[in-house]
Coordinates of C-alpha atoms and ligand atoms in Angstrom, one line a residue:
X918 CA -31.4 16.4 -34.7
X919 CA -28.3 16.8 -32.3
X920 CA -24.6 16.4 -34.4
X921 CA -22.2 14.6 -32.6
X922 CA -20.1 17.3 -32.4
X923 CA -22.6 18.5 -30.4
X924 CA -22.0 15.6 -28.1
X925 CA -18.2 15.9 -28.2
X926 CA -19.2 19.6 -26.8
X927 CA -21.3 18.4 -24.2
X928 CA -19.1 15.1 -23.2
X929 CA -15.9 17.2 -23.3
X930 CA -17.0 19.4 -20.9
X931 CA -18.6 17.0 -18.7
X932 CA -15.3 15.3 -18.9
X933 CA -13.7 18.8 -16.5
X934 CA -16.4 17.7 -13.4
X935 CA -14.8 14.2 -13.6
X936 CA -13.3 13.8 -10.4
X937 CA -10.0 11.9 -12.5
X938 CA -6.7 13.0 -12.7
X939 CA -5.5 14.1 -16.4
X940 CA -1.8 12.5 -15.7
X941 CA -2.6 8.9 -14.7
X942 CA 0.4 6.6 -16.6
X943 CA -1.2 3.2 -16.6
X944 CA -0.1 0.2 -18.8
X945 CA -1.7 0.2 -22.2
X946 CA -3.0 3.4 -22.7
X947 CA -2.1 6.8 -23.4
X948 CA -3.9 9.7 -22.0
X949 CA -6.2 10.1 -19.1
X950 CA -9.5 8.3 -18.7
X951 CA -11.7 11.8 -18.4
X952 CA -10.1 11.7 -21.7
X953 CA -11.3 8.1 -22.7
X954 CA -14.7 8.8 -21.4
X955 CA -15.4 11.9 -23.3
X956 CA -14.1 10.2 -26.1
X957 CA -16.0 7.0 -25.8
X958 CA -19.5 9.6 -25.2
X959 CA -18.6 11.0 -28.1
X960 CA -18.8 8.3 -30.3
X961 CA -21.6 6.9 -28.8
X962 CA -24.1 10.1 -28.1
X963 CA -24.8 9.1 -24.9
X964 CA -23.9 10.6 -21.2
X965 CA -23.0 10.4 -17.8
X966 CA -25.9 7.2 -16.2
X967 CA -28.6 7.6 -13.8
X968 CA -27.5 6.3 -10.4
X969 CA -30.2 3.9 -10.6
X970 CA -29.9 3.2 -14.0
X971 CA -29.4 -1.0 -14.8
X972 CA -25.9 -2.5 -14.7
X973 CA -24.1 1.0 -13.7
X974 CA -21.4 0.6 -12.2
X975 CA -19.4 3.2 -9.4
X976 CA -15.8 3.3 -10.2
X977 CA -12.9 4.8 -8.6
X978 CA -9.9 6.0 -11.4
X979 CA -7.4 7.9 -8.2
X980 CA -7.1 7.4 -4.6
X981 CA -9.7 9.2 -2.9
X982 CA -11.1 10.5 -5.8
X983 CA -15.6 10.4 -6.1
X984 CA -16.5 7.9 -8.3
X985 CA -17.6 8.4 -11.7
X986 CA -20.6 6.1 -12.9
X987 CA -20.2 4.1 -15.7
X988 CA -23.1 2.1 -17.6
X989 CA -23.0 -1.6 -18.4
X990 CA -21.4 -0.8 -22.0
X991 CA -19.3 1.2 -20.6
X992 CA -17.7 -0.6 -17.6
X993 CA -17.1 -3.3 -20.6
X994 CA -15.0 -1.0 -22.7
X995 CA -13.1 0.3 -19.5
X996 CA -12.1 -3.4 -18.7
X997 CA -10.5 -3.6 -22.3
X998 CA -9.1 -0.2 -22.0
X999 CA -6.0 -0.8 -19.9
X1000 CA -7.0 2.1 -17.1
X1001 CA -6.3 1.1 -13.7
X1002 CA -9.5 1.6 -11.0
X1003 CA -11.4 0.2 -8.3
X1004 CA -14.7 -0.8 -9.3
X1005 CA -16.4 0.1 -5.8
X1006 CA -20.0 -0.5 -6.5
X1007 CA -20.6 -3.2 -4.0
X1008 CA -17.4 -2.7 -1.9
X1009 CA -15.8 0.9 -1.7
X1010 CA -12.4 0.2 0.8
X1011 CA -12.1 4.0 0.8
X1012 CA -15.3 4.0 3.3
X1013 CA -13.8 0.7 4.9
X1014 CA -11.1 2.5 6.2
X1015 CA -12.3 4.6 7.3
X1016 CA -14.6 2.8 9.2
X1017 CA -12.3 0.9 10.5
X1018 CA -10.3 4.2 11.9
X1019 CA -13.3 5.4 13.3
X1020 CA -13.2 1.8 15.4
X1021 CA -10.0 2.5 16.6
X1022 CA -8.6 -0.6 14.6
X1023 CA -5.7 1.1 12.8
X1024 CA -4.1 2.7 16.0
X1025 CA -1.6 -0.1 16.3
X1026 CA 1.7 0.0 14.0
X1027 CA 3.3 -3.4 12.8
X1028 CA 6.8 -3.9 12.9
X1029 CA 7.8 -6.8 11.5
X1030 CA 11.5 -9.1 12.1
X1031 CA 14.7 -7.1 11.0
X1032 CA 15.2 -10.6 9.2
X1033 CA 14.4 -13.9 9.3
X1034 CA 14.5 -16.1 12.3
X1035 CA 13.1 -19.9 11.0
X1036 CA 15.6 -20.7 8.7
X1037 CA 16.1 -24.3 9.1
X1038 CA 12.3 -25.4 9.6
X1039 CA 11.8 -22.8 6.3
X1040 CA 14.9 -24.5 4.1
X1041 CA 13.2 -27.1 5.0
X1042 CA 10.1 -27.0 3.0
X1043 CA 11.8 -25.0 0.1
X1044 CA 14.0 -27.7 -0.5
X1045 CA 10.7 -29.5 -1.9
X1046 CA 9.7 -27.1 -4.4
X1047 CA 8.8 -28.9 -7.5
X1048 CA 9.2 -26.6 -11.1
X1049 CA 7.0 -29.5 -12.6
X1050 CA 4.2 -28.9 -10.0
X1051 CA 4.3 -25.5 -11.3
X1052 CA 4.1 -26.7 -14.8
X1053 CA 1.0 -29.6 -14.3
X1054 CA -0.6 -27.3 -12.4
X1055 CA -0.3 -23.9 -14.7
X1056 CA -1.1 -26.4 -17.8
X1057 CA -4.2 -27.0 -15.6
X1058 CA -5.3 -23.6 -15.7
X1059 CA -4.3 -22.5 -18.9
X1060 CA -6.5 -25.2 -20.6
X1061 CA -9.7 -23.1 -20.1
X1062 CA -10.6 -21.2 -22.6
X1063 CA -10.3 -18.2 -20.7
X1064 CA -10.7 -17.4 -16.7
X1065 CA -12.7 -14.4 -16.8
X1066 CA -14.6 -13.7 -13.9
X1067 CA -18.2 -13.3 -15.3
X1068 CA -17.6 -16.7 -17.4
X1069 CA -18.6 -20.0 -16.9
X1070 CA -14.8 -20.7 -17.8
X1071 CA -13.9 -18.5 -15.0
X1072 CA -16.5 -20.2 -12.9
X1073 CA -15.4 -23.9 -13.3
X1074 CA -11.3 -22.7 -12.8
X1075 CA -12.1 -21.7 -9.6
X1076 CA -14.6 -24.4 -8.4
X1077 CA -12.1 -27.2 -9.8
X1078 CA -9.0 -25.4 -7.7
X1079 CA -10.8 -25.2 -4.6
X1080 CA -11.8 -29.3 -5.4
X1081 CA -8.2 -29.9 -6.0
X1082 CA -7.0 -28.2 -3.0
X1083 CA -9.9 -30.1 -0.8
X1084 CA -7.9 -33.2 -1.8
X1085 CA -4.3 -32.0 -1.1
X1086 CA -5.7 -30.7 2.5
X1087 CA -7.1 -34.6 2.8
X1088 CA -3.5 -35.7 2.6
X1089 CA -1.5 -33.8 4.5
X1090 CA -0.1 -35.5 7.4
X1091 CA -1.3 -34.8 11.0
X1092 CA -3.7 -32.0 10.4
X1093 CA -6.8 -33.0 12.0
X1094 CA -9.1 -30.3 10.8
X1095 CA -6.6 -27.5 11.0
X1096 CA -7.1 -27.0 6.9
X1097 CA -10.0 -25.5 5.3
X1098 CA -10.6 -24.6 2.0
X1099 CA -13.9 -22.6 0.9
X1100 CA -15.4 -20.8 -2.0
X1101 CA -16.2 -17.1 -1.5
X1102 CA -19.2 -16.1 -3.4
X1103 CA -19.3 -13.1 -5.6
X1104 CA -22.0 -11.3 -7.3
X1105 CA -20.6 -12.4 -11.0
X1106 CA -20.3 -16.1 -11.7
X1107 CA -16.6 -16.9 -10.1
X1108 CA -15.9 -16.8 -7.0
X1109 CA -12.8 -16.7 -5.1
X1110 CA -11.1 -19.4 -3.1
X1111 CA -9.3 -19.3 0.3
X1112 CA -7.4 -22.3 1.9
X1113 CA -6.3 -21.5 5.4
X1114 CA -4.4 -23.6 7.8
X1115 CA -5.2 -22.9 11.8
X1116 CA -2.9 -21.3 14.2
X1117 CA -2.6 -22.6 17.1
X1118 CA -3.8 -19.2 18.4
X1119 CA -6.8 -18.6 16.0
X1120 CA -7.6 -15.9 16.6
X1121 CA -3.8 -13.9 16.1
X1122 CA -3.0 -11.9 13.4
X1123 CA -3.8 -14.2 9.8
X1124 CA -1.0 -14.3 7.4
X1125 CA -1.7 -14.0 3.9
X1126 CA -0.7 -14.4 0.3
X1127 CA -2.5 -14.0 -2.6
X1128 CA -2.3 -14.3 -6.3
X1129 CA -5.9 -13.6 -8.8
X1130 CA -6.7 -16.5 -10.8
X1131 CA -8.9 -14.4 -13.1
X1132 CA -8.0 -13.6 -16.5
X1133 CA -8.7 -11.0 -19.4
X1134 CA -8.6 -11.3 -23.2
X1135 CA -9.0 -7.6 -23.7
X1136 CA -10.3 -8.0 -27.0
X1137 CA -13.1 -9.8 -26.3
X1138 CA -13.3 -10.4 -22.3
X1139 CA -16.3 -13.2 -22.4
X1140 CA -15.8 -15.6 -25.2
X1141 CA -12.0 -14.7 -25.9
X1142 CA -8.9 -17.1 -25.6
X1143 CA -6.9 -15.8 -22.4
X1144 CA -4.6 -18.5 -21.2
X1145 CA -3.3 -16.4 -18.5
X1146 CA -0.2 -17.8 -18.2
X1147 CA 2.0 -15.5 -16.7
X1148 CA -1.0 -13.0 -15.5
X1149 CA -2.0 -14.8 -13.1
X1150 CA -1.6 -17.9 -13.5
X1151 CA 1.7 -18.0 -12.8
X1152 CA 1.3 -16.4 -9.0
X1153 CA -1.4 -18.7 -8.7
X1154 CA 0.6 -22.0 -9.3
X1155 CA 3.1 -20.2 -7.3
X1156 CA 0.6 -20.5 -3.8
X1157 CA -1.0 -24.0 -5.1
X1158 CA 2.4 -25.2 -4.6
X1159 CA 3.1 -23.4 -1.6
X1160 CA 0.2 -24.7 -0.3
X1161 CA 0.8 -28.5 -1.2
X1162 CA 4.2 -28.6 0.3
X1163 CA 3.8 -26.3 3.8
X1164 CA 0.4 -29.0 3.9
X1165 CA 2.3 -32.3 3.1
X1166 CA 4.8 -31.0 6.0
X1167 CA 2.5 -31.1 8.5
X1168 CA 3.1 -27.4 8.9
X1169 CA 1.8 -26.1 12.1
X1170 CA 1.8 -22.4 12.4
X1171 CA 1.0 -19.8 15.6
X1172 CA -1.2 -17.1 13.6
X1173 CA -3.7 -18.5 11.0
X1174 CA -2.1 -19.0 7.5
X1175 CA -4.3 -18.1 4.5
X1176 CA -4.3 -18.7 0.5
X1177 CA -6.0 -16.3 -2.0
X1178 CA -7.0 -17.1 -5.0
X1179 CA -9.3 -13.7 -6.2
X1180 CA -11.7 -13.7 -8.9
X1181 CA -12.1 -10.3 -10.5
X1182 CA -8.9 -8.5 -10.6
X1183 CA -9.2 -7.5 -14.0
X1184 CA -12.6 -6.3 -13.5
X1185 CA -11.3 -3.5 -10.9
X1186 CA -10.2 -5.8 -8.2
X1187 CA -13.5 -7.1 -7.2
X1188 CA -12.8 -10.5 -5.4
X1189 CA -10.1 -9.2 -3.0
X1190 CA -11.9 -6.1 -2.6
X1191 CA -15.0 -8.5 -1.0
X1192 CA -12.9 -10.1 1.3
X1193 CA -10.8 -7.2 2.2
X1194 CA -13.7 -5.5 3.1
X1195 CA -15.7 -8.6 4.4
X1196 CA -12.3 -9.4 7.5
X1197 CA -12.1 -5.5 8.1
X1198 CA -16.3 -6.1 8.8
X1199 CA -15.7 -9.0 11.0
X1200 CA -13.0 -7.2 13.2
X1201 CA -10.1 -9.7 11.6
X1202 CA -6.6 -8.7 12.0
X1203 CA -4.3 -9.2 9.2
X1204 CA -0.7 -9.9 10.4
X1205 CA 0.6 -8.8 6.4
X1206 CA -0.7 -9.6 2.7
X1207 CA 1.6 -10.9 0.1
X1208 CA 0.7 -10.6 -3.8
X1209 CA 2.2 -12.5 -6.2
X1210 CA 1.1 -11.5 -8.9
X1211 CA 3.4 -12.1 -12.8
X1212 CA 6.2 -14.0 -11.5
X1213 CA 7.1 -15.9 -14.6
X1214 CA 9.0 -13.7 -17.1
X1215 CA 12.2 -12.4 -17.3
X1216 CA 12.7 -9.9 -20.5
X1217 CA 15.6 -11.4 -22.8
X1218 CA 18.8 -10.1 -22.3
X1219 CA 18.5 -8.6 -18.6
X1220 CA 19.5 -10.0 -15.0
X1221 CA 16.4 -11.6 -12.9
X1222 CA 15.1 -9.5 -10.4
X1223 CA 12.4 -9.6 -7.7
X1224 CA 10.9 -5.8 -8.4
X1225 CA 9.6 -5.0 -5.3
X1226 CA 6.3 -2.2 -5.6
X1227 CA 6.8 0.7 -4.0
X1228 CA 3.6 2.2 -4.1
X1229 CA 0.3 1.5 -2.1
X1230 CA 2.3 -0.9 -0.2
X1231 CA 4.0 -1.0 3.6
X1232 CA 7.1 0.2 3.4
X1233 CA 7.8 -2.0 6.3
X1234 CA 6.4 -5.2 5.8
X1235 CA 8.7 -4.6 1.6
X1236 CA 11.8 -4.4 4.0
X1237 CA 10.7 -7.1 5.9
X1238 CA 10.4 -9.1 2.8
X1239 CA 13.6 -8.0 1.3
X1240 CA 15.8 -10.1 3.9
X1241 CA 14.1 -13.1 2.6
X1242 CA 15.0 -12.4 -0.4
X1243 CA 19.2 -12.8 0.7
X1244 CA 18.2 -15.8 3.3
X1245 CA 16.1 -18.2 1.2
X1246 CA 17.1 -16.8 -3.1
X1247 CA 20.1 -17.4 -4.8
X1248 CA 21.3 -15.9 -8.3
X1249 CA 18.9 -12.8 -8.0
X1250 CA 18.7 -9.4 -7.6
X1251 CA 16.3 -6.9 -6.1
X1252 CA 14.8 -4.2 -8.1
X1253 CA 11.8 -1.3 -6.7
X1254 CA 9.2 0.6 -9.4
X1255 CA 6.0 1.8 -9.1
X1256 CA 2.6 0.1 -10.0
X1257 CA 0.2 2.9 -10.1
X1258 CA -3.7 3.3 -8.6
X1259 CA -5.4 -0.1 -8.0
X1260 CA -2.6 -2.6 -10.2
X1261 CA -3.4 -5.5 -8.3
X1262 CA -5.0 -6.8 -5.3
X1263 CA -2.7 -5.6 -2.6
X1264 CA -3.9 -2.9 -3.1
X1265 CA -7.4 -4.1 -1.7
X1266 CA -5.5 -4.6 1.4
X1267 CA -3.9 -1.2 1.4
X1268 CA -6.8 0.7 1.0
X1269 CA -8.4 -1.1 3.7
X1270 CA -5.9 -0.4 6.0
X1271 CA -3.8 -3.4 6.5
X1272 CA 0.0 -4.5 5.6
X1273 CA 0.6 -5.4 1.9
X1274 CA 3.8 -6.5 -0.1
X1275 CA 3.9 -6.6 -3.9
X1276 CA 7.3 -8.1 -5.3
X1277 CA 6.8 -8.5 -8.8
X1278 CA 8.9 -10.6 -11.8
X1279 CA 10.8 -7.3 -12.8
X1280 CA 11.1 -3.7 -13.2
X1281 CA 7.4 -2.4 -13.9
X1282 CA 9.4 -1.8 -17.7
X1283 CA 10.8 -5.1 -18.4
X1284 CA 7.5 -7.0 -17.3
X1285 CA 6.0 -9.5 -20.0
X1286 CA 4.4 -7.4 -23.3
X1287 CA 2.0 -10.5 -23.9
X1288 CA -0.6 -10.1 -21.3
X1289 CA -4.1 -9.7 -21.1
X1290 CA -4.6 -11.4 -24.9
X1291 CA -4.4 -15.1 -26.3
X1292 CA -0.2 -15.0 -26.0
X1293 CA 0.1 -14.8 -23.0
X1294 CA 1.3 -18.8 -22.5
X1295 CA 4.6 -20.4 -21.7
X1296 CA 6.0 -19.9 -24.9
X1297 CA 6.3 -16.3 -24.4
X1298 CA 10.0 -16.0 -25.4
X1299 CA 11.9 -14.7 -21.7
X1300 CA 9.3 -17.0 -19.7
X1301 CA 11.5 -19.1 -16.9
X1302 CA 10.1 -20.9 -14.5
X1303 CA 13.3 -21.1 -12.5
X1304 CA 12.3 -17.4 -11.6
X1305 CA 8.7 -18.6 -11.2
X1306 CA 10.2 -20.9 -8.3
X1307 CA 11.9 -18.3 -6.5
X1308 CA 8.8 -16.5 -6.0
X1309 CA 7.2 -19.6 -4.8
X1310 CA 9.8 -19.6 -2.2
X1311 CA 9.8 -16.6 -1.5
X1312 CA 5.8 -16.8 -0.4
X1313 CA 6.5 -19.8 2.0
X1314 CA 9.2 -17.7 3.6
X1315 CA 6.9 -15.2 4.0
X1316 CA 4.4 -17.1 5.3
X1317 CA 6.4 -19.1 7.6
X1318 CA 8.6 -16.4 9.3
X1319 CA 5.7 -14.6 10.1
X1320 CA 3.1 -17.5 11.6
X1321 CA 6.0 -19.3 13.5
X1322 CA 5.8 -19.0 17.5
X1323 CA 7.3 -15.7 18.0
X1324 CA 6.1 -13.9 15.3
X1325 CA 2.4 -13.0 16.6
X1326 CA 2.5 -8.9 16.4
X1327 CA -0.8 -7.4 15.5
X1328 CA -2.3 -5.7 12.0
X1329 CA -0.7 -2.5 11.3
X1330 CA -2.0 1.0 10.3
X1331 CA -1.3 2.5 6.7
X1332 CA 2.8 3.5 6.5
X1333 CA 1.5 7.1 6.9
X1334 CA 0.6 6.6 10.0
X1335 CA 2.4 8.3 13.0
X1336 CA 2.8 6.6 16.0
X1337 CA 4.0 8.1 19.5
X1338 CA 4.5 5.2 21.4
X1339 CA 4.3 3.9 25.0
X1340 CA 7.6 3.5 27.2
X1341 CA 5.6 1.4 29.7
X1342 CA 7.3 -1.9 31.0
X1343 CA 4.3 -3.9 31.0
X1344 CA 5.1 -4.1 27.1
X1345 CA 6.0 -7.3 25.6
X1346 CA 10.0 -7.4 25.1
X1347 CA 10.2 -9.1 22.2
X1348 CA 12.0 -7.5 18.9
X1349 CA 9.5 -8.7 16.6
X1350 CA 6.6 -8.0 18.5
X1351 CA 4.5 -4.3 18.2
X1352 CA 4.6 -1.9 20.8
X1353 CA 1.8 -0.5 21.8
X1354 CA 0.9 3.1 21.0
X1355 CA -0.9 5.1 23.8
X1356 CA -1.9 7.7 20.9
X1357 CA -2.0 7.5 17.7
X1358 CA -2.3 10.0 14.7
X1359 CA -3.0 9.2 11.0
X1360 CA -3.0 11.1 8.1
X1361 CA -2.7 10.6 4.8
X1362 CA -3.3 12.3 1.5
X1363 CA -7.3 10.5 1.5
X1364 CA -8.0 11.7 4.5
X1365 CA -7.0 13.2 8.0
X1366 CA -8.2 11.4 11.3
X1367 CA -7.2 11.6 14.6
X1368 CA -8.1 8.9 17.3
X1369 CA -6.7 8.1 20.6
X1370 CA -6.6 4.6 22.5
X1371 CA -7.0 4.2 26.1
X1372 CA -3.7 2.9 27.4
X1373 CA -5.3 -0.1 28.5
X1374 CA -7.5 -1.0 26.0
X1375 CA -6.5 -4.4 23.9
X1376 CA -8.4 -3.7 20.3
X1377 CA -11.2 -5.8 19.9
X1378 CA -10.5 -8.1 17.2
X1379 CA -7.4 -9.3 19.5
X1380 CA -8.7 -11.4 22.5
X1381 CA -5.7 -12.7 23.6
X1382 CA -3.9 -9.5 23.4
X1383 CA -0.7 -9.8 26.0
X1384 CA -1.7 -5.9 27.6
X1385 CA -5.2 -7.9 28.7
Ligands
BES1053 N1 -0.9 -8.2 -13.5 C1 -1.5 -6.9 -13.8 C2 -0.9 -5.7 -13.2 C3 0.5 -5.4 -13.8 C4 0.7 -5.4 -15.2 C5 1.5 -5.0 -13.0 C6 1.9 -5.1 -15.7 C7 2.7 -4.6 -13.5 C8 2.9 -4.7 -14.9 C9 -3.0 -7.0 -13.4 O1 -3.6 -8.2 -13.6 C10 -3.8 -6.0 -14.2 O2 -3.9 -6.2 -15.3 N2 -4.2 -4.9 -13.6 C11 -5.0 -3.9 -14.3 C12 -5.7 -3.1 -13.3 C13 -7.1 -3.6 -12.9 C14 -7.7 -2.9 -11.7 C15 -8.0 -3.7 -14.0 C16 -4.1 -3.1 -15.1 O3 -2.9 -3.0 -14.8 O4 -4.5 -2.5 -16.1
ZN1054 ZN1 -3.8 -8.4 -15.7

């Protein structure tokens, strides 16, 4: 009979054709997770799964890396490890954007406002802001057991939101059919929930933010208590509210508005990875994404600060974001860190190509210890839903300085994109509107491409493009 050091031998060196890095930091856990995989073979004799094999799962641990199959058992323990991936089995946004690059649909750079422009009609609405919305509606969530996406918990969270947000829609003022709120299906029990209100040019750019109103109790994901509090529950609260008050106002934006709730963050960002990859399918052009997600703590004994992510975002649309942040926020400062690989859904967005923004409740080293276990409620000591608030106005800013008339500028390539752009005076004049590149060259560390535009050509998912 094989010895499990004999296994160790075997997994250890499978572990060097692991396509992983050996230096990814990530939250909870030391060490890389070639490492954790070996390790984990080890102990339980068993190796790499047939492709076909049932339950295996293709996940993705660095950006543009292969990925490395994992069985059922063990995409379970990876969820409880603390290692950031993509789980691309159904959806890999690597291949989506490249698709979408071979369409020609990155070749247009976004620029966004050098600051805000709507500050009265947005004042307006954040003057409304309720702190004990937030609270009803995070004592709400946090009263299911847990929100896990492949439990019937998880399930029933999101199908009561999307009921509850059904009857805010039904009594907002002067809306005619303009709202919508639907459930998008997954292929585990929960699905996600969008709430969009119209533009008055549907078919614009769509402005989004989105928080995930899964939850993980890392001990024991399934039957665990994970009240979710702060992770996500907090950014979650954060667009409920946003979305009550920009409805009750009657709020009537240019480009489509849009609400995310996503189901399956903590299982490798599956819900926003569907619908990423379902708009970039249907030609939709995403004006910019916003995630809140952890916007409810502020560690004891240091200054409040929105800690804007710097990585897998658009550098662009963050400094875009920061003006808000001096229009519309008072008594705060701003702060940047990293996130790493795949730490939240923007990063869905990113890797498909389109505009994210991830301002976050603090330095990625001061955020709340008590996540991702049964603690993690509102009596964490240093949670303050003051700073929850801001963040709540900070995502109606967002979203209202970038659907108001005037704003309408189409999706943008990744940051890395270089554009060489046209000098023709057919171009709209506009300051916050995109010029129009005659060529365009991306490249990024993933991959290289090259693809040239007509200089006539409007892109396809734009139909009331002003160069028609
Ligand atoms: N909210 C966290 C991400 C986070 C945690 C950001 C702490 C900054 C500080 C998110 O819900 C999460 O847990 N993400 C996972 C990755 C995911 C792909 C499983 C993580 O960070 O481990
Ligand atoms: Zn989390």
């Amino acid at each position: 009979m094989l010895s499990h050091s004999f296994f160790a031998l075997v997994a250890l060196a499978a572990s060097s054709f692991l396509w992983v890095p050996e230096t990814q930091a990530c939250h909870n856990h030391g060490g890389s997770p070639a490492y954790w995989l070996a390790n984990l073979r080890n102990s339980t004799g068993t190796t790499s799964p047939f492709m076909n094999a049932p339950g295996v799962r293709k996940i993705r641990f660095s950006d543009g890396a292969a990925p490395v199959l994992l069985s059922a058992f063990e995409k379970d323990e990876l969820e409880r490890s603390g290692f950031r991936y993509f789980d691309v089995t159904e959806n890999d946004l690597d291949e989506v954007r490249a698709q979408r690059a071979a369409d020609g649909d990155l070749n247009l750079v976004a620029t966004f406002p050098s600051g805000p422009t709507h500050q009265s009609e947005v004042k307006a609405i954040i003057s409304t802001l309720s702190i004990d919305n937030l609270k009803s509606d995070l004592a709400v969530l946090t009263a299911y057991n847990n929100r896990y996406y492949r439990s019937s918990t998880g399930a029933a969270s999101a199908n009561d939101l999307a009921a509850k947000l059904k009857t805010i829609a039904s009594a907002a003022p002067g809306t005619g059919g303009a709202i919508t709120v639907k459930t998008f299906s997954n292929t585990f029990t929960m699905p996600s929930v969008i709430a969009r209100i119209e533009g008055t040019n549907p078919t614009a750019p769509v402005v989004i933010i989105g928080a995930h109103l899964d939850t993980i109790n890392q001990g024991s994901p399934m039957n665990g208590r994970a009240p979710g509090a702060d992770d996500d529950g907090s950014g979650s609260v954060n667009l409920i509210e946003a979305f009550r008050k920009m409805t009750a106002a009657g709020f009537k934006p240019a480009n489509p508005v849009e609400y995310h709730w996503y189901a399956g963050e903590e299982g490798g960002l599956l819900g926003s990875s569907a619908i990423a990859k379902a708009y970039a399918s249907a030609g939709t052009a995403v004006r910019g994404m916003l995630q809140l997600d952890m916007t409810g703590y502020v560690k004891p004994g240091t200054n409040p600060v929105v800690g804007f992510i710097t990585d897998y975002v658009d550098a662009s649309l963050t400094a875009f974001t920061k003006t808000l942040i001096n229009a519309y926020l008072t008594n705060i400062g701003i702060a940047e860190s990293k996130c790493g690989y795949a730490c939240s859904d923007h990063a869905s967005w990113t890797s498909s190509g389109y505009s994210s923004v991830f301002p976050f409740e603090s330095t990625f080293s001061n955020d709340n210890p008590s996540i991702h276990g049964d603690g993690d409620t509102v009596n964490v000591n240093g949670f303050d839903w003051d700073h929850s608030l801001q963040f709540t106005k900070l995502a109606v800013a967002f979203l209202m300085e970038l659907s108001l008339p005037g704003s309408a500028t189409p999706s943008s390539s990744s940051s890395s994109t270089v554009v060489t752009t046209s000098t023709s005076s057919t171009r709209p004049s506009s300051t916050t509107t995109t010029a129009r590149p005659t060529s365009t060259t991306s490249s990024s560390s993933r991959r290289s491409t090259t693809t040239t535009t007509s200089s006539n050509a409007c892109p396809r998912w734009w139909p009331n493009c002003p160069w028609a």
